[in-house]
PDB file of C-alpha atoms and ligand atoms in Angstrom:
ATOM      1  CA  MET A  54      -0.008  -0.288  -0.103  1.00 83.00           C
ATOM      2  CA  ARG A  55       1.050   3.105  -1.058  1.00 96.00           C
ATOM      3  CA  LYS A  56       1.742   5.370   2.004  1.00 97.00           C
ATOM      4  CA  LYS A  57      -0.439   8.562   2.511  1.00 98.00           C
ATOM      5  CA  ILE A  58       0.937  12.066   3.353  1.00 98.00           C
ATOM      6  CA  VAL A  59       0.156  15.664   4.671  1.00 98.00           C
ATOM      7  CA  ALA A  60       2.869  17.715   3.878  1.00 98.00           C
ATOM      8  CA  GLY A  61       3.678  20.778   5.126  1.00 98.00           C
ATOM      9  CA  ASN A  62       5.814  24.489   2.760  1.00 98.00           C
ATOM     10  CA  TRP A  63       6.203  26.849   4.863  1.00 98.00           C
ATOM     11  CA  LYS A  64       8.390  28.603   2.717  1.00 98.00           C
ATOM     12  CA  MET A  65       9.767  31.637   3.611  1.00 98.00           C
ATOM     13  CA  ASN A  66       7.341  32.473   6.628  1.00 98.00           C
ATOM     14  CA  LYS A  67       8.160  32.101   9.876  1.00 98.00           C
ATOM     15  CA  ASN A  68      11.408  33.689  12.169  1.00 98.00           C
ATOM     16  CA  LEU A  69      13.081  30.575  14.313  1.00 98.00           C
ATOM     17  CA  GLN A  70      11.307  31.871  17.561  1.00 98.00           C
ATOM     18  CA  GLU A  71       8.320  31.287  15.743  1.00 98.00           C
ATOM     19  CA  GLY A  72       8.541  28.602  13.115  1.00 98.00           C
ATOM     20  CA  ILE A  73      10.315  26.192  16.697  1.00 98.00           C
ATOM     21  CA  ALA A  74       6.613  27.206  18.034  1.00 98.00           C
ATOM     22  CA  LEU A  75       4.776  26.164  15.572  1.00 98.00           C
ATOM     23  CA  ALA A  76       6.677  22.778  15.331  1.00 98.00           C
ATOM     24  CA  GLN A  77       6.773  21.764  19.123  1.00 98.00           C
ATOM     25  CA  GLU A  78       2.895  22.948  19.218  1.00 98.00           C
ATOM     26  CA  LEU A  79       1.942  20.380  16.454  1.00 98.00           C
ATOM     27  CA  ASN A  80       4.675  17.673  17.557  1.00 98.00           C
ATOM     28  CA  GLU A  81       2.491  18.719  21.115  1.00 98.00           C
ATOM     29  CA  VAL A  82      -1.112  18.308  19.272  1.00 98.00           C
ATOM     30  CA  LEU A  83       0.063  14.793  16.943  1.00 98.00           C
ATOM     31  CA  THR A  84       1.482  13.338  20.214  1.00 98.00           C
ATOM     32  CA  ALA A  85      -1.637  13.257  21.778  1.00 98.00           C
ATOM     33  CA  ASP A  86      -4.109  12.922  18.370  1.00 98.00           C
ATOM     34  CA  LYS A  87      -2.061  10.289  16.256  1.00 98.00           C
ATOM     35  CA  PRO A  88      -2.360  10.855  12.291  1.00 98.00           C
ATOM     36  CA  ASN A  89      -3.529   8.216  10.789  1.00 98.00           C
ATOM     37  CA  CYS A  90      -1.004   9.140   7.500  1.00 98.00           C
ATOM     38  CA  GLY A  91       2.967  10.227   7.422  1.00 98.00           C
ATOM     39  CA  VAL A  92       3.182  13.908   8.424  1.00 99.00           C
ATOM     40  CA  VAL A  93       6.214  16.266   6.658  1.00 99.00           C
ATOM     41  CA  ILE A  94       6.945  19.483   7.519  1.00 98.00           C
ATOM     42  CA  CYS A  95       8.775  21.492   4.892  1.00 99.00           C
ATOM     43  CA  THR A  96      10.938  24.272   6.781  1.00 98.00           C
ATOM     44  CA  PRO A  97      13.581  27.090   5.908  1.00 98.00           C
ATOM     45  CA  PHE A  98      16.762  26.048   6.500  1.00 98.00           C
ATOM     46  CA  ILE A  99      17.554  27.888   9.446  1.00 98.00           C
ATOM     47  CA  HIS A 100      14.853  26.221  11.489  1.00 98.00           C
ATOM     48  CA  LEU A 101      15.579  22.491  10.264  1.00 98.00           C
ATOM     49  CA  ALA A 102      17.835  21.136  12.923  1.00 98.00           C
ATOM     50  CA  LYS A 103      16.392  22.497  15.680  1.00 98.00           C
ATOM     51  CA  VAL A 104      12.951  21.523  13.974  1.00 98.00           C
ATOM     52  CA  ALA A 105      14.451  18.139  13.455  1.00 98.00           C
ATOM     53  CA  GLU A 106      15.777  17.544  17.021  1.00 98.00           C
ATOM     54  CA  LEU A 107      12.353  18.364  19.155  1.00 98.00           C
ATOM     55  CA  VAL A 108       9.540  16.937  16.875  1.00 98.00           C
ATOM     56  CA  ASP A 109       8.866  12.845  16.926  1.00 98.00           C
ATOM     57  CA  HIS A 110      10.296  11.784  13.814  1.00 98.00           C
ATOM     58  CA  SER A 111       7.479   8.514  14.072  1.00 98.00           C
ATOM     59  CA  ILE A 112       5.599  10.903  13.717  1.00 98.00           C
ATOM     60  CA  ILE A 113       6.477  14.290  11.847  1.00 98.00           C
ATOM     61  CA  ASN A 114       8.787  13.825   9.245  1.00 98.00           C
ATOM     62  CA  VAL A 115      11.386  16.939   8.525  1.00 99.00           C
ATOM     63  CA  GLY A 116      11.928  18.547   4.901  1.00 98.00           C
ATOM     64  CA  ALA A 117      14.282  21.374   3.409  1.00 99.00           C
ATOM     65  CA  GLU A 118      12.453  23.414   0.690  1.00 98.00           C
ATOM     66  CA  ASN A 119      15.434  23.087  -1.375  1.00 98.00           C
ATOM     67  CA  CYS A 120      18.833  22.198  -2.347  1.00 98.00           C
ATOM     68  CA  ALA A 121      21.716  23.123  -4.045  1.00 98.00           C
ATOM     69  CA  ASP A 122      22.496  21.591  -7.332  1.00 98.00           C
ATOM     70  CA  LYS A 123      26.083  21.753  -6.098  1.00 98.00           C
ATOM     71  CA  GLU A 124      27.907  19.197  -4.313  1.00 98.00           C
ATOM     72  CA  LYS A 125      30.250  21.534  -1.872  1.00 98.00           C
ATOM     73  CA  GLY A 126      32.296  24.567  -2.476  1.00 98.00           C
ATOM     74  CA  ALA A 127      32.586  28.134  -3.400  1.00 98.00           C
ATOM     75  CA  TYR A 128      28.433  28.763  -4.491  1.00 98.00           C
ATOM     76  CA  THR A 129      28.525  31.639  -1.378  1.00 98.00           C
ATOM     77  CA  GLY A 130      24.770  31.355   0.152  1.00 98.00           C
ATOM     78  CA  GLU A 131      23.750  27.691  -1.181  1.00 98.00           C
ATOM     79  CA  VAL A 132      23.149  24.714   1.250  1.00 98.00           C
ATOM     80  CA  SER A 133      23.792  21.784  -0.123  1.00 98.00           C
ATOM     81  CA  ALA A 134      22.399  18.638   0.201  1.00 98.00           C
ATOM     82  CA  GLU A 135      24.480  17.413   2.485  1.00 98.00           C
ATOM     83  CA  MET A 136      24.084  20.226   5.233  1.00 98.00           C
ATOM     84  CA  VAL A 137      20.198  18.903   4.954  1.00 98.00           C
ATOM     85  CA  LYS A 138      20.857  15.610   5.983  1.00 98.00           C
ATOM     86  CA  SER A 139      22.925  16.042   7.833  1.00 98.00           C
ATOM     87  CA  THR A 140      20.644  18.612   9.998  1.00 98.00           C
ATOM     88  CA  GLY A 141      18.666  14.623  10.634  1.00 98.00           C
ATOM     89  CA  CYS A 142      15.506  15.836   8.223  1.00 98.00           C
ATOM     90  CA  GLU A 143      13.863  13.535   5.392  1.00 98.00           C
ATOM     91  CA  TYR A 144      13.027  15.083   2.994  1.00 99.00           C
ATOM     92  CA  VAL A 145      13.608  18.130   0.312  1.00 99.00           C
ATOM     93  CA  ILE A 146      10.729  19.645  -2.502  1.00 99.00           C
ATOM     94  CA  LEU A 147      12.235  20.006  -5.275  1.00 98.00           C
ATOM     95  CA  GLY A 148      10.803  21.705  -8.255  1.00 98.00           C
ATOM     96  CA  HIS A 149       8.428  24.178  -7.019  1.00 98.00           C
ATOM     97  CA  SER A 150       6.874  26.217  -9.142  1.00 98.00           C
ATOM     98  CA  GLU A 151       8.280  28.787  -7.265  1.00 97.00           C
ATOM     99  CA  ARG A 152      11.823  28.210  -8.025  1.00 98.00           C
ATOM    100  CA  ARG A 153      11.283  27.008 -11.921  1.00 98.00           C
ATOM    101  CA  GLU A 154       9.934  30.591 -12.260  1.00 97.00           C
ATOM    102  CA  TYR A 155      11.031  33.126  -9.502  1.00 98.00           C
ATOM    103  CA  TYR A 156      14.617  31.144  -9.082  1.00 98.00           C
ATOM    104  CA  HIS A 157      15.188  30.266 -12.957  1.00 98.00           C
ATOM    105  CA  GLU A 158      15.199  26.585 -11.684  1.00 98.00           C
ATOM    106  CA  THR A 159      15.968  24.250 -15.236  1.00 98.00           C
ATOM    107  CA  PRO A 160      14.975  20.288 -15.713  1.00 98.00           C
ATOM    108  CA  GLU A 161      18.342  19.990 -15.814  1.00 98.00           C
ATOM    109  CA  ILE A 162      19.275  22.183 -12.348  1.00 98.00           C
ATOM    110  CA  LEU A 163      16.925  19.946 -10.995  1.00 98.00           C
ATOM    111  CA  LYS A 164      18.356  16.591 -12.353  1.00 98.00           C
ATOM    112  CA  ALA A 165      21.292  17.482 -11.409  1.00 98.00           C
ATOM    113  CA  LYS A 166      19.570  18.357  -7.590  1.00 98.00           C
ATOM    114  CA  VAL A 167      17.651  15.412  -7.643  1.00 99.00           C
ATOM    115  CA  ASP A 168      20.808  13.404  -8.094  1.00 98.00           C
ATOM    116  CA  LEU A 169      22.698  14.889  -5.037  1.00 99.00           C
ATOM    117  CA  ALA A 170      19.034  15.102  -3.472  1.00 99.00           C
ATOM    118  CA  LEU A 171      18.888  11.235  -3.325  1.00 98.00           C
ATOM    119  CA  ALA A 172      22.826  10.802  -2.998  1.00 98.00           C
ATOM    120  CA  ASN A 173      22.860  12.168   0.148  1.00 98.00           C
ATOM    121  CA  GLY A 174      20.245   9.487   1.874  1.00 98.00           C
ATOM    122  CA  LEU A 175      16.995  12.053   0.936  1.00 99.00           C
ATOM    123  CA  LYS A 176      13.462  11.615   0.085  1.00 98.00           C
ATOM    124  CA  ILE A 177      12.468  13.877  -2.555  1.00 99.00           C
ATOM    125  CA  LEU A 178       9.140  16.342  -3.020  1.00 99.00           C
ATOM    126  CA  PHE A 179       9.344  16.843  -6.927  1.00 99.00           C
ATOM    127  CA  CYS A 180       6.918  19.039  -7.717  1.00 98.00           C
ATOM    128  CA  ILE A 181       5.101  19.464 -11.327  1.00 98.00           C
ATOM    129  CA  GLY A 182       1.646  21.079 -12.331  1.00 98.00           C
ATOM    130  CA  GLU A 183       1.098  23.743 -15.083  1.00 97.00           C
ATOM    131  CA  SER A 184       0.199  27.553 -15.710  1.00 95.00           C
ATOM    132  CA  LEU A 185      -3.172  28.982 -16.359  1.00 94.00           C
ATOM    133  CA  GLU A 186      -2.482  29.386 -20.024  1.00 94.00           C
ATOM    134  CA  GLN A 187      -0.815  26.014 -20.284  1.00 96.00           C
ATOM    135  CA  ARG A 188      -4.628  24.205 -17.981  1.00 95.00           C
ATOM    136  CA  GLU A 189      -6.064  26.944 -21.068  1.00 92.00           C
ATOM    137  CA  ALA A 190      -4.579  25.355 -23.479  1.00 96.00           C
ATOM    138  CA  ASN A 191      -5.632  22.100 -22.402  1.00 96.00           C
ATOM    139  CA  GLU A 192      -1.268  21.433 -22.203  1.00 97.00           C
ATOM    140  CA  GLN A 193      -1.788  19.867 -18.325  1.00 97.00           C
ATOM    141  CA  GLU A 194      -0.551  16.657 -19.156  1.00 98.00           C
ATOM    142  CA  ALA A 195       2.225  17.731 -22.149  1.00 98.00           C
ATOM    143  CA  VAL A 196       3.862  19.962 -19.174  1.00 98.00           C
ATOM    144  CA  CYS A 197       3.519  17.351 -16.102  1.00 98.00           C
ATOM    145  CA  LYS A 198       4.811  14.761 -18.336  1.00 98.00           C
ATOM    146  CA  ALA A 199       7.911  16.757 -19.325  1.00 98.00           C
ATOM    147  CA  GLU A 200       8.149  18.060 -15.689  1.00 98.00           C
ATOM    148  CA  LEU A 201       8.503  14.165 -15.020  1.00 98.00           C
ATOM    149  CA  GLU A 202      10.613  13.632 -17.922  1.00 98.00           C
ATOM    150  CA  GLY A 203      12.906  16.123 -17.426  1.00 98.00           C
ATOM    151  CA  SER A 204      14.149  15.985 -13.857  1.00 98.00           C
ATOM    152  CA  VAL A 205      12.736  12.648 -12.451  1.00 98.00           C
ATOM    153  CA  PHE A 206      12.059   9.929 -15.260  1.00 98.00           C
ATOM    154  CA  HIS A 207      16.443   9.040 -15.914  1.00 98.00           C
ATOM    155  CA  LEU A 208      16.105   7.163 -12.265  1.00 98.00           C
ATOM    156  CA  SER A 209      16.140   3.510 -11.533  1.00 98.00           C
ATOM    157  CA  ALA A 210      13.186   2.067 -10.188  1.00 98.00           C
ATOM    158  CA  GLU A 211      14.722   2.095  -7.249  1.00 98.00           C
ATOM    159  CA  GLN A 212      15.817   5.069  -7.013  1.00 98.00           C
ATOM    160  CA  PHE A 213      12.729   6.196  -8.017  1.00 98.00           C
ATOM    161  CA  ALA A 214      10.721   4.147  -5.500  1.00 98.00           C
ATOM    162  CA  ASN A 215      12.224   8.184  -2.868  1.00 98.00           C
ATOM    163  CA  ILE A 216      10.339  10.808  -5.373  1.00 98.00           C
ATOM    164  CA  VAL A 217       6.987  11.516  -3.934  1.00 98.00           C
ATOM    165  CA  ILE A 218       5.538  13.530  -7.019  1.00 98.00           C
ATOM    166  CA  ALA A 219       3.014  16.449  -5.701  1.00 98.00           C
ATOM    167  CA  TYR A 220       0.727  17.864  -8.535  1.00 98.00           C
ATOM    168  CA  GLU A 221       0.450  21.563  -7.683  1.00 97.00           C
ATOM    169  CA  PRO A 222      -1.384  23.688 -10.679  1.00 97.00           C
ATOM    170  CA  ILE A 223      -0.129  26.837 -10.865  1.00 95.00           C
ATOM    171  CA  TRP A 224      -2.980  28.790 -11.380  1.00 94.00           C
ATOM    172  CA  ALA A 225      -4.417  27.179  -7.299  1.00 93.00           C
ATOM    173  CA  ILE A 226      -1.327  27.980  -5.210  1.00 90.00           C
ATOM    174  CA  GLY A 227      -2.250  30.941  -2.910  1.00 88.00           C
ATOM    175  CA  THR A 228      -4.365  31.486  -4.899  1.00 89.00           C
ATOM    176  CA  GLY A 229      -7.314  30.458  -3.096  1.00 86.00           C
ATOM    177  CA  LYS A 230      -8.525  28.587  -6.333  1.00 85.00           C
ATOM    178  CA  THR A 231      -8.212  24.600  -5.989  1.00 84.00           C
ATOM    179  CA  ALA A 232      -8.374  22.466  -8.518  1.00 87.00           C
ATOM    180  CA  THR A 233     -11.846  20.140  -8.450  1.00 94.00           C
ATOM    181  CA  ALA A 234     -11.322  16.716  -6.528  1.00 96.00           C
ATOM    182  CA  ASP A 235     -12.093  15.525 -10.000  1.00 96.00           C
ATOM    183  CA  GLN A 236      -9.890  17.499 -11.905  1.00 95.00           C
ATOM    184  CA  ALA A 237      -7.122  16.727  -9.680  1.00 97.00           C
ATOM    185  CA  GLU A 238      -7.713  12.905 -10.015  1.00 98.00           C
ATOM    186  CA  GLU A 239      -7.897  13.038 -13.953  1.00 98.00           C
ATOM    187  CA  ILE A 240      -4.476  15.028 -13.791  1.00 98.00           C
ATOM    188  CA  HIS A 241      -3.660  12.166 -11.163  1.00 98.00           C
ATOM    189  CA  ALA A 242      -4.736   9.438 -13.020  1.00 98.00           C
ATOM    190  CA  TYR A 243      -2.785  10.390 -15.856  1.00 98.00           C
ATOM    191  CA  ILE A 244       0.213  10.773 -13.613  1.00 98.00           C
ATOM    192  CA  ARG A 245       0.255   7.294 -11.934  1.00 98.00           C
ATOM    193  CA  LYS A 246      -0.181   6.792 -15.705  1.00 98.00           C
ATOM    194  CA  CYS A 247       3.199   7.939 -16.805  1.00 98.00           C
ATOM    195  CA  VAL A 248       5.086   6.591 -13.825  1.00 98.00           C
ATOM    196  CA  ALA A 249       2.934   2.898 -15.264  1.00 98.00           C
ATOM    197  CA  ASP A 250       4.650   3.319 -18.936  1.00 98.00           C
ATOM    198  CA  LYS A 251       8.180   4.291 -17.242  1.00 98.00           C
ATOM    199  CA  TYR A 252       8.424   1.964 -14.496  1.00 98.00           C
ATOM    200  CA  GLY A 253       5.524  -0.427 -15.057  1.00 98.00           C
ATOM    201  CA  ALA A 254       2.745  -1.508 -12.652  1.00 98.00           C
ATOM    202  CA  GLN A 255       3.719  -2.144  -9.111  1.00 98.00           C
ATOM    203  CA  VAL A 256       6.108   1.701  -9.452  1.00 98.00           C
ATOM    204  CA  ALA A 257       3.437   3.143 -10.039  1.00 98.00           C
ATOM    205  CA  GLU A 258       0.722   1.664  -7.136  1.00 98.00           C
ATOM    206  CA  ASP A 259       3.603   2.557  -4.785  1.00 98.00           C
ATOM    207  CA  THR A 260       3.320   5.855  -5.359  1.00 98.00           C
ATOM    208  CA  THR A 261       2.694   8.863  -3.889  1.00 98.00           C
ATOM    209  CA  ILE A 262       0.788  11.675  -5.410  1.00 98.00           C
ATOM    210  CA  LEU A 263      -0.147  13.999  -3.625  1.00 98.00           C
ATOM    211  CA  TYR A 264      -2.092  17.452  -4.378  1.00 97.00           C
ATOM    212  CA  GLY A 265      -1.233  21.109  -3.628  1.00 97.00           C
ATOM    213  CA  GLY A 266      -2.659  23.852  -4.680  1.00 95.00           C
ATOM    214  CA  SER A 267      -4.782  26.081  -1.271  1.00 93.00           C
ATOM    215  CA  CYS A 268      -5.965  22.712   0.388  1.00 96.00           C
ATOM    216  CA  LYS A 269      -7.703  23.300   3.271  1.00 96.00           C
ATOM    217  CA  ALA A 270      -9.626  21.377   5.646  1.00 97.00           C
ATOM    218  CA  SER A 271     -13.019  22.298   3.836  1.00 97.00           C
ATOM    219  CA  ASN A 272     -11.596  20.880   0.471  1.00 96.00           C
ATOM    220  CA  ALA A 273      -9.204  18.082   1.869  1.00 98.00           C
ATOM    221  CA  PRO A 274     -11.198  14.673   2.511  1.00 98.00           C
ATOM    222  CA  GLU A 275     -13.438  15.231  -1.172  1.00 98.00           C
ATOM    223  CA  LEU A 276      -9.957  16.162  -2.618  1.00 97.00           C
ATOM    224  CA  PHE A 277      -7.987  12.533  -0.523  1.00 98.00           C
ATOM    225  CA  ALA A 278     -11.218   9.850  -1.342  1.00 98.00           C
ATOM    226  CA  LYS A 279      -9.798  10.237  -4.801  1.00 98.00           C
ATOM    227  CA  PRO A 280      -8.276   6.689  -6.187  1.00 98.00           C
ATOM    228  CA  ASP A 281      -5.696   8.452  -7.415  1.00 98.00           C
ATOM    229  CA  ILE A 282      -4.728  11.517  -4.274  1.00 98.00           C
ATOM    230  CA  ASP A 283      -2.632  10.271  -2.358  1.00 98.00           C
ATOM    231  CA  GLY A 284      -2.301  13.834   1.011  1.00 98.00           C
ATOM    232  CA  GLY A 285      -1.530  17.257  -0.163  1.00 98.00           C
ATOM    233  CA  LEU A 286       1.806  19.263  -0.108  1.00 98.00           C
ATOM    234  CA  ILE A 287      -0.223  22.850   1.822  1.00 98.00           C
ATOM    235  CA  GLY A 288       1.135  26.053   1.817  1.00 97.00           C
ATOM    236  CA  GLY A 289      -0.661  28.869   3.237  1.00 97.00           C
ATOM    237  CA  ALA A 290      -2.657  26.571   5.444  1.00 98.00           C
ATOM    238  CA  SER A 291       0.160  24.890   7.112  1.00 98.00           C
ATOM    239  CA  LEU A 292       1.331  28.039   9.587  1.00 98.00           C
ATOM    240  CA  LYS A 293      -1.200  27.650  11.692  1.00 98.00           C
ATOM    241  CA  ALA A 294      -1.422  24.436  13.453  1.00 98.00           C
ATOM    242  CA  ALA A 295      -5.143  23.748  13.666  1.00 98.00           C
ATOM    243  CA  ASP A 296      -5.204  23.557  10.401  1.00 98.00           C
ATOM    244  CA  PHE A 297      -1.951  22.032   9.234  1.00 98.00           C
ATOM    245  CA  LYS A 298      -4.234  19.822  11.948  1.00 98.00           C
ATOM    246  CA  GLY A 299      -7.463  19.941   9.558  1.00 98.00           C
ATOM    247  CA  ILE A 300      -6.349  19.300   6.784  1.00 98.00           C
ATOM    248  CA  ILE A 301      -4.536  15.902   8.568  1.00 98.00           C
ATOM    249  CA  ASP A 302      -7.841  14.686  10.041  1.00 98.00           C
ATOM    250  CA  ALA A 303      -9.061  14.567   6.717  1.00 98.00           C
ATOM    251  CA  PHE A 304      -7.440  10.823   6.924  1.00 98.00           C
ATOM    252  CA  LYS A 305      -9.459   9.671   9.959  1.00 93.00           C
TER     253      LYS A 305
HETATM  254  C1  PEP B 187       2.460  25.152  -2.565  1.00 64.10           C
HETATM  255  O1  PEP B 187       3.296  26.180  -3.139  1.00 64.10           O
HETATM  256  O2  PEP B 187       3.406  24.678  -2.499  1.00 64.10           O
HETATM  257  C2  PEP B 187       0.652  25.065  -1.502  1.00 64.10           C
HETATM  258  C3  PEP B 187      -0.011  24.021  -1.814  1.00 64.10           C
HETATM  259  O3  PEP B 187       0.192  26.439  -1.132  1.00 64.10           O
HETATM  260  P1  PEP B 187      -0.809  27.069  -1.183  1.00 64.10           P
HETATM  261  O4  PEP B 187      -0.897  25.996  -0.859  1.00 64.10           O
HETATM  262  O5  PEP B 187      -0.913  28.343  -0.196  1.00 64.10           O
HETATM  263  O6  PEP B 187      -1.541  26.972  -2.069  1.00 64.10           O
END
């Protein structure tokens, strides 16, 4: 059975003290009322070591929001996959549309990041998804397939087992506009088919595919009830423990 996961992406929010307080609160509420799914919190680099130290990793895993495309050396301001791993965290988000768009991360750059993350024992939340313009041109399938082919389909099946795919239509991120459960299911099923075509039916069956884009406690149950939607990658609603817990509880 593939893993169900609710993952939070704090983005560039929370100073160190606020982030620690949020992680502590989440750890307390989820210890008291255990989740029925995997939970991951992805934080800015500055929080990682502290958050990884304070959470119970049998309940909450921790992830970074990015890592460098270079192994080590004279790259001022960059944080390598090895450094991320050394904080005690387990995951890294790669391919987020904000990094593709604002920081010009190409499929080749992402491929290098994917390889370094895996070489350092990190699991990857790999984001794909179309823009509004591409959706209106009915290009969502081609876009998702190309993003997989460009950065993760060079992996062996064994390596691919460490990839969680997050389908995030760009037009739904932070906009309050959610894809309908049927719209999301349609493309999730297509993404799973792409994985099956590449790696076979069993790998596709075992691959966790998350939905991301204005997901909240009110729409999570309908989305997560779909057969090919295995949980969510949550931005805005991961910044308050009660909101995030509300989404996690969709699996109860
Ligand atoms: C995201 O950026 O990964 C995301 C899903 O954001 P939001 O939930 O705020 O739309």
